Short mmCIF file of C-alpha atoms and ligand atoms in Angstrom, two decimals:
data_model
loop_
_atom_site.label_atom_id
_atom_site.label_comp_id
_atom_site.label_asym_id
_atom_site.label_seq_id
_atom_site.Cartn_x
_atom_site.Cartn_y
_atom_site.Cartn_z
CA UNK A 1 143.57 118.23 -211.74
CA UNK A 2 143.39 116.81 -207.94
CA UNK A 3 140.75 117.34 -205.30
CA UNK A 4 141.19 120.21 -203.02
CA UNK A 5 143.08 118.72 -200.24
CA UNK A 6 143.18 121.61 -197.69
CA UNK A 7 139.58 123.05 -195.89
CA UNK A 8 140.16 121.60 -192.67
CA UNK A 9 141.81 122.04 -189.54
CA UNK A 10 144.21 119.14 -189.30
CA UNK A 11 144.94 119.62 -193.00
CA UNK A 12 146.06 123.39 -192.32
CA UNK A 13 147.72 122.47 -189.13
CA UNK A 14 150.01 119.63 -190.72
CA UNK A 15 151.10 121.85 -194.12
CA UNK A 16 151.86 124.81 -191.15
CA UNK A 17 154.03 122.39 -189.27
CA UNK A 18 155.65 120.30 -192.74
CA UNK A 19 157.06 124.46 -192.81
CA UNK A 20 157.36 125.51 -189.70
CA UNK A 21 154.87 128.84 -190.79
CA UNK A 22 154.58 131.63 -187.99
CA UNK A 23 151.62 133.86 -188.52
CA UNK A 24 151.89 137.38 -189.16
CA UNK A 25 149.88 139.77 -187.65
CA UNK A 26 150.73 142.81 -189.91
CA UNK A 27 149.40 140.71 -192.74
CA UNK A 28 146.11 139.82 -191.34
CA UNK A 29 146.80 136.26 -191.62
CA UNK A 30 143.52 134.35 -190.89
CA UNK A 31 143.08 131.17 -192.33
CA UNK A 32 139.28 129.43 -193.86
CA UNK A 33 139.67 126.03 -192.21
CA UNK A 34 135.38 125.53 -192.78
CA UNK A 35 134.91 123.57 -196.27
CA UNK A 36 131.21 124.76 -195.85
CA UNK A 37 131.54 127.99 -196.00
CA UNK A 38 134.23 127.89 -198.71
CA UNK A 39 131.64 126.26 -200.78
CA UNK A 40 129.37 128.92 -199.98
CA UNK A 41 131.89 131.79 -201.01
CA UNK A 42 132.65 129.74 -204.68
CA UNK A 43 129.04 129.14 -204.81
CA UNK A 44 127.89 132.58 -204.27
CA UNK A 45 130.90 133.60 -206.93
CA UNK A 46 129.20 132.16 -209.60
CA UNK A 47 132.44 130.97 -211.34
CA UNK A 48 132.54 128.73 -214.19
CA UNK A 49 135.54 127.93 -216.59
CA UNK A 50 135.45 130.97 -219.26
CA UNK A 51 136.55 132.85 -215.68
CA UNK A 52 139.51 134.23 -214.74
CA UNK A 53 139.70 135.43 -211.25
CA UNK A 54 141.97 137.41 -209.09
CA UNK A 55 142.04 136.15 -205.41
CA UNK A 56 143.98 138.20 -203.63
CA UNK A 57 146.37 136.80 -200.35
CA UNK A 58 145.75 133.18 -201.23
CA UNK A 59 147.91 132.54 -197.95
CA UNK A 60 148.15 128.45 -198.03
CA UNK A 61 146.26 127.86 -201.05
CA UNK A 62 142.90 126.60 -199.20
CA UNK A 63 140.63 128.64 -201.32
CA UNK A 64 143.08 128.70 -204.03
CA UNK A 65 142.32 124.65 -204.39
CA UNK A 66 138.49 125.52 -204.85
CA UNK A 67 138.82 128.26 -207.36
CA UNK A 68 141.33 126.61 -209.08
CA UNK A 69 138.76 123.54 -209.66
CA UNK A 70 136.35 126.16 -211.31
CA UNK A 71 137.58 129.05 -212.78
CA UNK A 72 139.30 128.70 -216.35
CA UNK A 73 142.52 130.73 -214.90
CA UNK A 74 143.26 131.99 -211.08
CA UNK A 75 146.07 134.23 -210.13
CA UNK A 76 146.85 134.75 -207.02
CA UNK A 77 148.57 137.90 -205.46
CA UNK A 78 150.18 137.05 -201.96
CA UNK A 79 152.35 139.54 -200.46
CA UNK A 80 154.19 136.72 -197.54
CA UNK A 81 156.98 135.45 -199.40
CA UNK A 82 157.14 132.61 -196.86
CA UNK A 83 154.10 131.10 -198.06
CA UNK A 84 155.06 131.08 -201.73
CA UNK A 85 157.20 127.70 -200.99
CA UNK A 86 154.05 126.36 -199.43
CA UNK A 87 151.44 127.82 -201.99
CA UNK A 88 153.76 125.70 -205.12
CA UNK A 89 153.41 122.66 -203.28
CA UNK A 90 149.45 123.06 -202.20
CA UNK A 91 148.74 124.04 -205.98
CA UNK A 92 151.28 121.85 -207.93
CA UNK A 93 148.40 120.15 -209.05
CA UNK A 94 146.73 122.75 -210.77
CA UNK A 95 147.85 123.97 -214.16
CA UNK A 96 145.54 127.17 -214.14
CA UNK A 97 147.36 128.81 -211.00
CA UNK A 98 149.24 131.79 -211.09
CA UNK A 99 151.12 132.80 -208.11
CA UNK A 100 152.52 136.73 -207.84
CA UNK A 101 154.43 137.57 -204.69
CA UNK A 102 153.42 141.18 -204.35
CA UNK A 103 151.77 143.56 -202.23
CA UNK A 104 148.05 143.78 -204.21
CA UNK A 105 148.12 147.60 -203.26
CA UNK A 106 150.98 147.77 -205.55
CA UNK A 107 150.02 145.59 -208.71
CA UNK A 108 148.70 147.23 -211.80
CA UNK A 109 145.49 145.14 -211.73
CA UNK A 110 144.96 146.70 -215.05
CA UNK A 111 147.61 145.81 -216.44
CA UNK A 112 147.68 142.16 -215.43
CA UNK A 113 143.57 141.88 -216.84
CA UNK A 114 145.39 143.60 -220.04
CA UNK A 115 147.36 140.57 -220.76
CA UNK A 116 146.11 137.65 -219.28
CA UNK A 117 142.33 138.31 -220.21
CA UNK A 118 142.66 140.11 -222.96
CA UNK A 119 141.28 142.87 -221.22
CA UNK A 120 137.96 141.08 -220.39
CA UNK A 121 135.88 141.38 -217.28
CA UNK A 122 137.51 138.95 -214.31
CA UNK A 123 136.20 138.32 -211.17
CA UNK A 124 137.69 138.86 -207.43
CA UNK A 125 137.53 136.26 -204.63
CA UNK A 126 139.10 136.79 -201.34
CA UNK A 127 139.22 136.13 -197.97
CA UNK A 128 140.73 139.78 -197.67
CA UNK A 129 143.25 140.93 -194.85
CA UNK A 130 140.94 143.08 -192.99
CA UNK A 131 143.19 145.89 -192.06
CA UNK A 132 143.14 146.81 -195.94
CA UNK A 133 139.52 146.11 -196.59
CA UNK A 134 138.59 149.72 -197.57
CA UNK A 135 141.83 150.34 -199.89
CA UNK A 136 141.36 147.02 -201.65
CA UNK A 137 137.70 147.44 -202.70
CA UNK A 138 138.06 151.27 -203.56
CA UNK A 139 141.53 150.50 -205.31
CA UNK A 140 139.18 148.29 -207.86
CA UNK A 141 136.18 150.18 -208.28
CA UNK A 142 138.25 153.85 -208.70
CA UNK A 143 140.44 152.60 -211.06
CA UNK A 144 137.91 150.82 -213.38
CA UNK A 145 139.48 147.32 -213.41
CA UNK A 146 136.92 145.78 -215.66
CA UNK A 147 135.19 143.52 -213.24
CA UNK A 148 132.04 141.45 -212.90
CA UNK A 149 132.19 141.23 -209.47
CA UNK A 150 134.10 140.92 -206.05
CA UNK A 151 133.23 138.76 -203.81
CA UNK A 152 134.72 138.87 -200.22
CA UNK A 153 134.99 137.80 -196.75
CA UNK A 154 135.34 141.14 -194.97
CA UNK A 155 134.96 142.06 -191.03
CA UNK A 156 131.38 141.91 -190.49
CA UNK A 157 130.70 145.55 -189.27
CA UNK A 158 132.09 146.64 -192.46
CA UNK A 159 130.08 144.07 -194.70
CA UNK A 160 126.85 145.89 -192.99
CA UNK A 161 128.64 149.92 -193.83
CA UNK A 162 128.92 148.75 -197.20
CA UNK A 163 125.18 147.27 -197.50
CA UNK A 164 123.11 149.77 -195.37
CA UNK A 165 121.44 153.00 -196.31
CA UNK A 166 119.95 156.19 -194.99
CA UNK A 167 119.02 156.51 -191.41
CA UNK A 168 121.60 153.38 -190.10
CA UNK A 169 124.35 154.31 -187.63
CA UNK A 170 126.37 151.69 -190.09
CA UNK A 171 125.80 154.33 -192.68
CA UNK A 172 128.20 156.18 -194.56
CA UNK A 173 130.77 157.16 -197.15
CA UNK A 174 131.73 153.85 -198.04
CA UNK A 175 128.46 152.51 -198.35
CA UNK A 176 127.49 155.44 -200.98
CA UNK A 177 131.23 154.55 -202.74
CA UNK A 178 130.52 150.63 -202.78
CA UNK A 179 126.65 151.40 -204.00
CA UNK A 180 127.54 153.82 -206.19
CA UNK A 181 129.44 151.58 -207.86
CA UNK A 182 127.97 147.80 -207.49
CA UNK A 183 125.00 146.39 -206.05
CA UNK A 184 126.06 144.83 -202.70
CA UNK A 185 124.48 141.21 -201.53
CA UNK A 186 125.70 139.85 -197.65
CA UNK A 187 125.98 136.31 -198.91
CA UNK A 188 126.79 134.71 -194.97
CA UNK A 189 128.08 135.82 -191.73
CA UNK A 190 130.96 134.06 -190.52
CA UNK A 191 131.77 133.18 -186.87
CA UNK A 192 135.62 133.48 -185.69
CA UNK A 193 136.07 129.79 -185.21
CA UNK A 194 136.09 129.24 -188.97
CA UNK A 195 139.50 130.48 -189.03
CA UNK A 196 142.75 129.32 -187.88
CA UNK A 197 144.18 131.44 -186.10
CA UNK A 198 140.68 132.98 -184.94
CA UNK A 199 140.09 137.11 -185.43
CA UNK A 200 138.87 138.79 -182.50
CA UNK A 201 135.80 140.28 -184.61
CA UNK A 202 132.97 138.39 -186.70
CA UNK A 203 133.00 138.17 -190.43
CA UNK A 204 130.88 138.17 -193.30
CA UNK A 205 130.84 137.14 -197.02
CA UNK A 206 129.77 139.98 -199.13
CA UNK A 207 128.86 139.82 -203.11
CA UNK A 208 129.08 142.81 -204.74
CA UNK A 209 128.12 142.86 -208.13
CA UNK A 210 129.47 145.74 -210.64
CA UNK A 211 126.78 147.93 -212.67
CA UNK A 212 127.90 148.55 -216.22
CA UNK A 213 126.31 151.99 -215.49
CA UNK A 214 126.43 153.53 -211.96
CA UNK A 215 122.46 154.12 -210.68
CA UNK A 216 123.01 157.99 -210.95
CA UNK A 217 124.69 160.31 -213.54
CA UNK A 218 126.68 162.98 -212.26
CA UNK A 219 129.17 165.17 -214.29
CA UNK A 220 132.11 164.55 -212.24
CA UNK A 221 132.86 161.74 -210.04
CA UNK A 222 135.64 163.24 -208.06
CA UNK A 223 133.18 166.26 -207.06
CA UNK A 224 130.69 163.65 -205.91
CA UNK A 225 132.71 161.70 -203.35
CA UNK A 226 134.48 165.02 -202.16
CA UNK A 227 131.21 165.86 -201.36
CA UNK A 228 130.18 162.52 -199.57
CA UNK A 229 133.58 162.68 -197.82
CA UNK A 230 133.19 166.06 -196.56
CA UNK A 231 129.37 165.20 -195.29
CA UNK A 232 130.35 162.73 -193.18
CA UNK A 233 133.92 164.29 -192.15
CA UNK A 234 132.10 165.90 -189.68
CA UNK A 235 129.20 163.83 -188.46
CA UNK A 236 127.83 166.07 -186.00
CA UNK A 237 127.47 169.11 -188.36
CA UNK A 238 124.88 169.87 -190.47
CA UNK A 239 125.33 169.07 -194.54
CA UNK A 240 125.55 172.91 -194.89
CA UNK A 241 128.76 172.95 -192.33
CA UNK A 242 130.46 170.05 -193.65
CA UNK A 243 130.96 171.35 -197.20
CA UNK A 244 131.38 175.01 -196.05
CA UNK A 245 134.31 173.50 -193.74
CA UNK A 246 135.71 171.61 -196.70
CA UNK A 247 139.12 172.61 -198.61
CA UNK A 248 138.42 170.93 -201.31
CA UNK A 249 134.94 172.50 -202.62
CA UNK A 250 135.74 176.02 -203.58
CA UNK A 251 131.83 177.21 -203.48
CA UNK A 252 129.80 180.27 -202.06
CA UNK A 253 127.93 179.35 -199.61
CA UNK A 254 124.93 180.81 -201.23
CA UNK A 255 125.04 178.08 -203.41
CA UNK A 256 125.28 175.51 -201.19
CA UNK A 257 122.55 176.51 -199.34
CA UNK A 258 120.52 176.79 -202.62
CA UNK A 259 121.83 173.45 -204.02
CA UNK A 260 120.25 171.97 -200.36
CA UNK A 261 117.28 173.88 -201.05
CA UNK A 262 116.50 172.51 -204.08
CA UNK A 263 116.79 169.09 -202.41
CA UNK A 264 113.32 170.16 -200.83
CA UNK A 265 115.65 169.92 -197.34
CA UNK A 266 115.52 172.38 -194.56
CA UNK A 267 119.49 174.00 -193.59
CA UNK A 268 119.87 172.11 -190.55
CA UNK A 269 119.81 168.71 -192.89
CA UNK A 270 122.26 166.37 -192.11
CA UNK A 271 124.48 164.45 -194.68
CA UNK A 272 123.81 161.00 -193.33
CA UNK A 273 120.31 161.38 -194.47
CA UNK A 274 120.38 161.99 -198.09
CA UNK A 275 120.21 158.95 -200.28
CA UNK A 276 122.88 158.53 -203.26
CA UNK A 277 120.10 159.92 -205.89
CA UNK A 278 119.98 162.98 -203.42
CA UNK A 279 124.13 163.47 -203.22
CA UNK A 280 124.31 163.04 -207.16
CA UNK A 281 121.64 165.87 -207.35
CA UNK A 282 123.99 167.95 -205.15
CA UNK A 283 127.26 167.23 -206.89
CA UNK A 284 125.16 167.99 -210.45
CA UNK A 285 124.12 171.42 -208.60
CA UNK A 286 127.48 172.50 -207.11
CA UNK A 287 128.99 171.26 -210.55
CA UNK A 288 128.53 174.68 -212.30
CA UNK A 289 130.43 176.42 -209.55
CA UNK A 290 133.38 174.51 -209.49
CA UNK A 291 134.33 175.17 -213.05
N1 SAM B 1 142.95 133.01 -198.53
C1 SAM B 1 143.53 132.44 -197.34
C2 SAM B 1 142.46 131.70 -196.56
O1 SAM B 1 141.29 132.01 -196.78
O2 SAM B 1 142.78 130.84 -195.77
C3 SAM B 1 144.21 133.49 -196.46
C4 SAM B 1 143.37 134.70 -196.06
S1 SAM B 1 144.12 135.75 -194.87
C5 SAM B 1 142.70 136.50 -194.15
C6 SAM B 1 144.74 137.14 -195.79
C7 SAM B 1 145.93 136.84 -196.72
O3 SAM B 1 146.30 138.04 -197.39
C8 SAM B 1 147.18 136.36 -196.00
O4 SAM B 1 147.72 135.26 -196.68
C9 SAM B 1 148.14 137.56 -196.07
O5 SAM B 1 149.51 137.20 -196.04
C10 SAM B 1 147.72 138.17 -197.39
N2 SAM B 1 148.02 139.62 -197.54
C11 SAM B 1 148.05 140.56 -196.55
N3 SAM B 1 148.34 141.77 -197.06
C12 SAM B 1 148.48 141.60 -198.41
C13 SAM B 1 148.77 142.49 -199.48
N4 SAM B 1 148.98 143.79 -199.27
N5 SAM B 1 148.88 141.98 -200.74
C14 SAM B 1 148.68 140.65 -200.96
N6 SAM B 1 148.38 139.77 -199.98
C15 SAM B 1 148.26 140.23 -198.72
#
């Protein structure tokens, strides 16, 4: 095993040149070149050697080095096939590295956790591409990849959607998906000129640790989020409006109106106030209708 050699900026700049790399925008190429806060994001992580961990777009291997130094196996899913040349020379060192050149939206995560963990819990570590923040996180909750956690550098407006509740303007339906599933933690906001090249926005590292049990029950998952999603489809409606408008809740509106009734809420209600306790009462009241 070597030292992780990459971290900072002269480091990054002279592997870029040694092969002549060109960013690419589509791919939301933004490279850690701050050793501080990759220790914070391994740190925070919580890896240790029985790990395996998924990091997904490894792009030169910077945080690859790190995880690679304390997880038991890493494999890392980078979609660029240019930097696959460049990620087998930054990681020859490392036995425990697994490099897949795929598109991570693609991969059958459960598959791979199947037969390279036996099917045990692994954990996710990225310094995501930001225009497929929403898809990534969703993708690995929904389709219950057996996970500890997944911890993430992530724009930082959307680090604060998925930790806020009730009454925020930041508030929404991904921060009832993400909490319905996994206890969110913002672990350290990131400034832009921790990157190479820098993003126009702020960032944030975000922990977000799976529950073996979501905090509510409901009887059908689906109905729950089509009922988050059609609350906050249309903001400025009431609750009432926004699932009478929806196509995908086939349910008199007398119930409805009932089911926000028994909520102890008056009809003009609106969905962004109801807490994820409140929705799963909903979804548990509309249930019996949708049979
Ligand atoms: N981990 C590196 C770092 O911290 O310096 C690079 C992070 S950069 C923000 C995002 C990485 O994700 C890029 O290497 C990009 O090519 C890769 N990527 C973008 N879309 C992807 C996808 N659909 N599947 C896999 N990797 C992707």
């Amino acid at each position: 095993m070597s030292r992780p050699t990459l971290g900072n900026p002269q480091n990054t700049i002279e592997i870029l040149q040694k092969y002549q790399f060109t960013f690419q925008k589509k791919f939301g190429q933004n490279f850690l070149i701050d050793t501080h806060v990759l220790d914070k994001i391994i740190r925070a992580a919580d890896i240790g050697k029985d790990d395996m961990v998924l990091e997904i777009g490894p792009g030169i291997g910077t945080m690859t080095q790190y995880l690679a130094e304390a997880a038991g196996k890493v494999i890392a899913v980078e979609i660029d096939k240019n930097l696959i040349p460049i990620l087998t020379d930054t990681l020859s060192g490392y036995e425990n590295v697994q490099i897949i050149n795929e598109d991570v939206l693609k991969l059958d995560i459960q598959r791979l956790v199947e037969e390279e963990n036996a099917g045990r819990p692994i954990k996710v570590v990225a310094n995501l591409p930001y225009y497929i923040t929403t898809p990534i996180i969703m993708g690995l909750f929904e389709s219950h990849v057996p996970l500890y956690s997944v911890t993430v550098m992530v724009q930082k407006e959307v680090a604060d959607r998925m930790q806020t509740g009730p009454g925020n303007k930041d508030y929404g339906a991904l921060s009832l998906a993400v909490q319905y599933y996994a206890e969110p933690y913002i672990v350290a906001n990131v400034p832009p000129n921790c990157f190479m090249p820098r993003p126009k926005v702020g960032s944030a590292v975000i922990r977000l640790t799976r529950y073996e049990k979501p905090p509510v029950e409901v009887e059908d998952e689906r109905l729950l989020f089509d009922i988050i999603r059609a609350s906050f489809n249309q903001r400025r409606k009431t609750l009432a409006n926004g699932l009478n408008n929806s196509d995908r809740l086939d349910v008199p509106k007398e119930a409805i109106t009932e089911a926000i009734q028994q909520l102890g809420k008056g009809p003009s209600v609106r969905g962004e106030t109801l807490t994820l306790e409140e929705f799963a009462k909903l979804s548990n009241s509309l249930w019996q209708y949708m049979q």
